[in-house]
PDB file of C-alpha atoms in Angstrom:
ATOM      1  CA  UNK A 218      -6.250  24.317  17.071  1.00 68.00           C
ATOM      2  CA  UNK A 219      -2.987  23.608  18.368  1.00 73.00           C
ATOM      3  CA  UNK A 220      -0.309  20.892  16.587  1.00 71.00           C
ATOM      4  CA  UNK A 221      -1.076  18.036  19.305  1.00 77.00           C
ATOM      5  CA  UNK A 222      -4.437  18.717  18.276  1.00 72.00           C
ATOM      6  CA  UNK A 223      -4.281  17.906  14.906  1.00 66.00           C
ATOM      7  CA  UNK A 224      -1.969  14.986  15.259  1.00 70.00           C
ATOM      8  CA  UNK A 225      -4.560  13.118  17.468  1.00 71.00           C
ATOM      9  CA  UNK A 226      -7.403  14.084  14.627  1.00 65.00           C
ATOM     10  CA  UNK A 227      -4.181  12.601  11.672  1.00 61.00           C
ATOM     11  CA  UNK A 228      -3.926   9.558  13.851  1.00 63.00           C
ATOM     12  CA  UNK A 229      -7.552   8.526  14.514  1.00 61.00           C
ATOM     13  CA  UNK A 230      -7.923   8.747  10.635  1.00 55.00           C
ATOM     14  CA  UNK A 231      -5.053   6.809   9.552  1.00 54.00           C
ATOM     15  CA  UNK A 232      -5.873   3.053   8.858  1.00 54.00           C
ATOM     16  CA  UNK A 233      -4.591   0.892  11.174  1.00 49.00           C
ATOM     17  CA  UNK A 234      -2.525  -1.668   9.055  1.00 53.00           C
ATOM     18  CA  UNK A 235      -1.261  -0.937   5.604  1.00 68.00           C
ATOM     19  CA  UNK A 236       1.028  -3.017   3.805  1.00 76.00           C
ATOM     20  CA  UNK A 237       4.809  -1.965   3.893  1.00 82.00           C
ATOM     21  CA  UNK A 238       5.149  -0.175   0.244  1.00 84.00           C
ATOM     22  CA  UNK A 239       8.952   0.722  -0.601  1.00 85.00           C
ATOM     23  CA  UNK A 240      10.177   2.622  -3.757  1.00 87.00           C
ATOM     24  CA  UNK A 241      11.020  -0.349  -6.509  1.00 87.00           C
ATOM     25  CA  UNK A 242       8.126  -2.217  -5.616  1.00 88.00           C
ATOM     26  CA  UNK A 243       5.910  -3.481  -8.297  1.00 89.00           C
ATOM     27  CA  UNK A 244       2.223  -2.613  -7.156  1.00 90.00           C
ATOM     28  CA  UNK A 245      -1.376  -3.519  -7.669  1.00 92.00           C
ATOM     29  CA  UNK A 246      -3.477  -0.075  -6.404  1.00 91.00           C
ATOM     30  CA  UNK A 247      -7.131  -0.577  -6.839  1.00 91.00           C
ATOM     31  CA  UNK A 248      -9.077   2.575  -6.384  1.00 91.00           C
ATOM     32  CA  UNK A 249     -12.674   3.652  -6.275  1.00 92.00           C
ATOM     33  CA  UNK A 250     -13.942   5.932  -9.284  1.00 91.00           C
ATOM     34  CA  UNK A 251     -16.958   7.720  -8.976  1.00 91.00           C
ATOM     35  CA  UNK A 252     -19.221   7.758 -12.317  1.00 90.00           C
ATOM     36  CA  UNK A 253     -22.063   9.609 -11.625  1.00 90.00           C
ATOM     37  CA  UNK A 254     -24.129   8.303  -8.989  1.00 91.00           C
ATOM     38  CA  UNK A 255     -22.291   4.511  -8.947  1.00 92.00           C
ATOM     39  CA  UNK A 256     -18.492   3.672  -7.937  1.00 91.00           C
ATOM     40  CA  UNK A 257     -16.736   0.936  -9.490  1.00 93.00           C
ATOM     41  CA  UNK A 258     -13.500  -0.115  -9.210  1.00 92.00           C
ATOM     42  CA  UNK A 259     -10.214   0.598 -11.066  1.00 91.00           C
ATOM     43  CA  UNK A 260      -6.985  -1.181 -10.918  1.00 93.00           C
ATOM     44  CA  UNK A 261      -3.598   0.932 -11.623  1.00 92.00           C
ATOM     45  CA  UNK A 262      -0.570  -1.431 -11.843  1.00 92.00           C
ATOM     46  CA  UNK A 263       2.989  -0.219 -11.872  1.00 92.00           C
ATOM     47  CA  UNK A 264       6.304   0.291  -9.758  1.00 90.00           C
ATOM     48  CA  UNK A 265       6.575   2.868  -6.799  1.00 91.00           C
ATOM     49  CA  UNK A 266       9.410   5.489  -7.923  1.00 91.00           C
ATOM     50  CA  UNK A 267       8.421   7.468  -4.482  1.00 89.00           C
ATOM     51  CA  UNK A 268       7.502   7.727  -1.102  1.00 88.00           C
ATOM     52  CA  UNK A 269       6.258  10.418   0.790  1.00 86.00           C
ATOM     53  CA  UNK A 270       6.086  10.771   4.399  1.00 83.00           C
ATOM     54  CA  UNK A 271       5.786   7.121   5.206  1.00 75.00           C
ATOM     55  CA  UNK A 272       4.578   6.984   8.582  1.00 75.00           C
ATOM     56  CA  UNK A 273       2.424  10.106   8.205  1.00 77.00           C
ATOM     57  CA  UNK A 274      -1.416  10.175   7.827  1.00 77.00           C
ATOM     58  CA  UNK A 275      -0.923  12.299   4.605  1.00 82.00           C
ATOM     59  CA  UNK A 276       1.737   9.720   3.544  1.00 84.00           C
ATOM     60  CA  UNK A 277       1.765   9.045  -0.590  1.00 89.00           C
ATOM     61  CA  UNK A 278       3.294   6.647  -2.897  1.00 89.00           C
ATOM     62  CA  UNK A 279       3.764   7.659  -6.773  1.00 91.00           C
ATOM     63  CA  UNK A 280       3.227   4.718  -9.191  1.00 92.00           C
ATOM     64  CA  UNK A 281       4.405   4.739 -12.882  1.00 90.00           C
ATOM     65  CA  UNK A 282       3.531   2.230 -15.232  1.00 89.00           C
ATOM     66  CA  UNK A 283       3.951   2.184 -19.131  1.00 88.00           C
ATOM     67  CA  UNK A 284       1.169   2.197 -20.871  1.00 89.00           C
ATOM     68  CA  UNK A 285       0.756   2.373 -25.235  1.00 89.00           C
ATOM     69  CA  UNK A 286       4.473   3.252 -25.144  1.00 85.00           C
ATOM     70  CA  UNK A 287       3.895   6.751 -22.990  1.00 87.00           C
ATOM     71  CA  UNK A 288       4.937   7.023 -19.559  1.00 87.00           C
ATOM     72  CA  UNK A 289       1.824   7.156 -16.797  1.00 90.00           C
ATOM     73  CA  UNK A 290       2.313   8.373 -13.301  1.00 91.00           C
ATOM     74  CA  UNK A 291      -0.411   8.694 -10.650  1.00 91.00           C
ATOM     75  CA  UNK A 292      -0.087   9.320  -6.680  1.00 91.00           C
ATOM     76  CA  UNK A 293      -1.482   7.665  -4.035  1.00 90.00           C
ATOM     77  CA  UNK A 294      -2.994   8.808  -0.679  1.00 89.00           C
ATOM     78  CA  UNK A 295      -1.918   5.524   0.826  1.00 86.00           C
ATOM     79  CA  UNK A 296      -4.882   5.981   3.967  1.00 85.00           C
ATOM     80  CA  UNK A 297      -7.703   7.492   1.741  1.00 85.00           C
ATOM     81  CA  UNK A 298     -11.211   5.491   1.646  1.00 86.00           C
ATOM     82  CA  UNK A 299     -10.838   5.721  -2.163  1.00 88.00           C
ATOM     83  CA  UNK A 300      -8.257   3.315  -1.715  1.00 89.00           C
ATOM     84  CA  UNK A 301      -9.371  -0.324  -1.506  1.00 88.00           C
ATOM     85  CA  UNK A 302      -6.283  -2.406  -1.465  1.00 86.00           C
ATOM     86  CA  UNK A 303      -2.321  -2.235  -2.424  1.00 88.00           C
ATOM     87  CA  UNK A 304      -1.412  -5.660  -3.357  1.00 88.00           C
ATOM     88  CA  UNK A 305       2.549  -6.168  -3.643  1.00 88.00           C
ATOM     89  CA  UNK A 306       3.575  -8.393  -6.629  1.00 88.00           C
ATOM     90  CA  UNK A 307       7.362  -8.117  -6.827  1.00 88.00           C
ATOM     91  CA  UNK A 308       9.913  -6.395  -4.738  1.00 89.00           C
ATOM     92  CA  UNK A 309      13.593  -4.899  -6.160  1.00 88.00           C
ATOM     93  CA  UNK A 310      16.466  -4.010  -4.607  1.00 89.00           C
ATOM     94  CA  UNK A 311      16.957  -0.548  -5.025  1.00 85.00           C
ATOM     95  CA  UNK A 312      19.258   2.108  -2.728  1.00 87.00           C
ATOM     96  CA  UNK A 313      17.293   5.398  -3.246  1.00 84.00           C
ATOM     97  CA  UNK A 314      14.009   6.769  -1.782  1.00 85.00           C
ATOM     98  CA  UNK A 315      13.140   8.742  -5.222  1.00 86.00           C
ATOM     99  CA  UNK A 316      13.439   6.459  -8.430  1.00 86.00           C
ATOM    100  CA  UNK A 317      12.772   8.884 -10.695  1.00 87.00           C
ATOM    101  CA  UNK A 318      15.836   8.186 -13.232  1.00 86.00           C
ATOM    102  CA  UNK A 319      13.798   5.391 -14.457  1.00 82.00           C
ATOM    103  CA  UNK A 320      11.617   8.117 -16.148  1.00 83.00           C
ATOM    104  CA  UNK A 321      14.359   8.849 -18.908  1.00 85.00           C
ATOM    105  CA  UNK A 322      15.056   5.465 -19.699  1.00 82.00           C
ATOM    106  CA  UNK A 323      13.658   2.544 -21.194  1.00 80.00           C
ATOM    107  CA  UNK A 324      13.780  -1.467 -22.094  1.00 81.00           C
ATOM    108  CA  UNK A 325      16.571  -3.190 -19.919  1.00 83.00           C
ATOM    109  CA  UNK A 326      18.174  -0.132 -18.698  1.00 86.00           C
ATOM    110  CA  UNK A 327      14.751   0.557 -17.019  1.00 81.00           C
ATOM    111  CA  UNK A 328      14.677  -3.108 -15.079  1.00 80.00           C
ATOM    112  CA  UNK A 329      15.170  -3.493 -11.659  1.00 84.00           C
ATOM    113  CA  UNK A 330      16.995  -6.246  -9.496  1.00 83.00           C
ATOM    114  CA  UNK A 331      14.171  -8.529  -8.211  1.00 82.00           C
ATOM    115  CA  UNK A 332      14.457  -9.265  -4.843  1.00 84.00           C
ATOM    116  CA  UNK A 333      12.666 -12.762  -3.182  1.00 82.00           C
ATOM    117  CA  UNK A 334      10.213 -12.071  -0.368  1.00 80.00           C
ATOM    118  CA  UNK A 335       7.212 -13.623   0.773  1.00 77.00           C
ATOM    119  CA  UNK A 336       4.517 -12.416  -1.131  1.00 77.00           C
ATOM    120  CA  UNK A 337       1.370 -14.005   0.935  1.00 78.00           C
ATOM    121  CA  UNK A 338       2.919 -12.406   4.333  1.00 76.00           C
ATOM    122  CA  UNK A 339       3.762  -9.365   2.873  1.00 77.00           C
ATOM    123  CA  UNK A 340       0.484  -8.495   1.645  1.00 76.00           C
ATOM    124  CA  UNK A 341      -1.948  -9.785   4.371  1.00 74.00           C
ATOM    125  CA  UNK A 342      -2.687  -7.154   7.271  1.00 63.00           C
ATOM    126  CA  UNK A 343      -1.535  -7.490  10.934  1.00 58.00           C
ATOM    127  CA  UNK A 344      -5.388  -6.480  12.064  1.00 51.00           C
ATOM    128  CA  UNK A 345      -6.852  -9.342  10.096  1.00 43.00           C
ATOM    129  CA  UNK A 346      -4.552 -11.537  12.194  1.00 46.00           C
ATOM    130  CA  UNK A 347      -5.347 -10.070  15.244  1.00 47.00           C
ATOM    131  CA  UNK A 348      -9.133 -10.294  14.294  1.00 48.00           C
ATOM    132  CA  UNK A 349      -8.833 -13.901  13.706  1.00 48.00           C
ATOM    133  CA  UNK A 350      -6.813 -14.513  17.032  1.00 46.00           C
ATOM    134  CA  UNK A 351      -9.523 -12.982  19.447  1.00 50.00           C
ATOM    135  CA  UNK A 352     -12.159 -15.167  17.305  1.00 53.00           C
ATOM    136  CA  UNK A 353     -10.773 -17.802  17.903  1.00 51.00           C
ATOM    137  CA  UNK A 354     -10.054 -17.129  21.571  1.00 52.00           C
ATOM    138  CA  UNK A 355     -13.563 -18.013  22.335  1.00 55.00           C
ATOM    139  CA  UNK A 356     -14.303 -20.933  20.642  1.00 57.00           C
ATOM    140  CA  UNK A 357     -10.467 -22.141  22.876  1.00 55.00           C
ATOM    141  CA  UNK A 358     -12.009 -20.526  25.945  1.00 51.00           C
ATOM    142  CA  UNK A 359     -15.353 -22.604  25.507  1.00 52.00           C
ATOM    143  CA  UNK A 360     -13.225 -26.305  25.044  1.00 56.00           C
ATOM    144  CA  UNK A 361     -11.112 -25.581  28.105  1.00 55.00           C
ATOM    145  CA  UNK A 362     -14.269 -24.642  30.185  1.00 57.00           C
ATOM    146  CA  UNK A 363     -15.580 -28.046  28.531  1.00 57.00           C
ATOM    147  CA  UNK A 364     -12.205 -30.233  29.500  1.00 57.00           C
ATOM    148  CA  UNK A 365     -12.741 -28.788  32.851  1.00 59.00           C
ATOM    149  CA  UNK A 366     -16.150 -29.769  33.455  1.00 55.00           C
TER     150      UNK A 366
END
């Protein structure tokens, strides 16, 4: 298998919207867990000290929250089908890729800047919009025919 190979097999996998995750973003990941035979679903909460290979199909985000006073980190395959959604809830102003100072430290010297954004346009896809365009095109394509007649 050659390189361009594999890049066309990377890019038919990779989903084709995913919201725009940046390191100092708070996150809500919710992820499928398999118990035996039934899935349910699991929501991990926390801020995104890293990024990984952002516009990659293998791209990753690393989320660490604080949880009973002990420092949790979990990654991310941003494009897996065990991820169901990655909800944004507040955005920081940071100036590094890598946050991982913020493991060392703790109460205010572990806050970050917030920084305002939109958080309904932020966190809706670009292919639900789409979708919704060409359904309505249509129903605008059946009143014109209609004003015509």
């Amino acid at each position: 298998m050659s390189f361009t190979d594999l890049k066309k097999i990377g890019d038919s996998q990779k989903k084709s919207a995913v919201v725009d995750v940046r390191s100092g973003d708070t996150v809500r990941v919710t992820q499928k867990i398999k118990e035996g035979e039934k899935f349910r679903s699991q929501v991990f909460e926390g801020v995104v000290i890293r990024t990984d290979r952002k516009n990659s199909h293998t791209a990753r985000i690393t989320v660490r929250k604080v949880a009973s006073g002990v420092g949790v980190e979990k990654s991310f395959l941003i494009h897996s089908p065990l991820v169901e959604s990655i909800e944004i809830v507040h955005r920081a102003k940071v100036r590094r890729k890598n946050l991982s100072f913020l493991r060392e430290r703790s109460g205010k010297s572990a806050r970050l800047t917030n920084k305002a954004f939109d958080r309904t346009s932020v966190n809706t896809l670009p292919v639900a919009e789409e979708k919704k365009v060409e359904e309505a095109a249509p129903e605008a394509v059946v009143a014109e025919e209609a004003k015509a007649e």
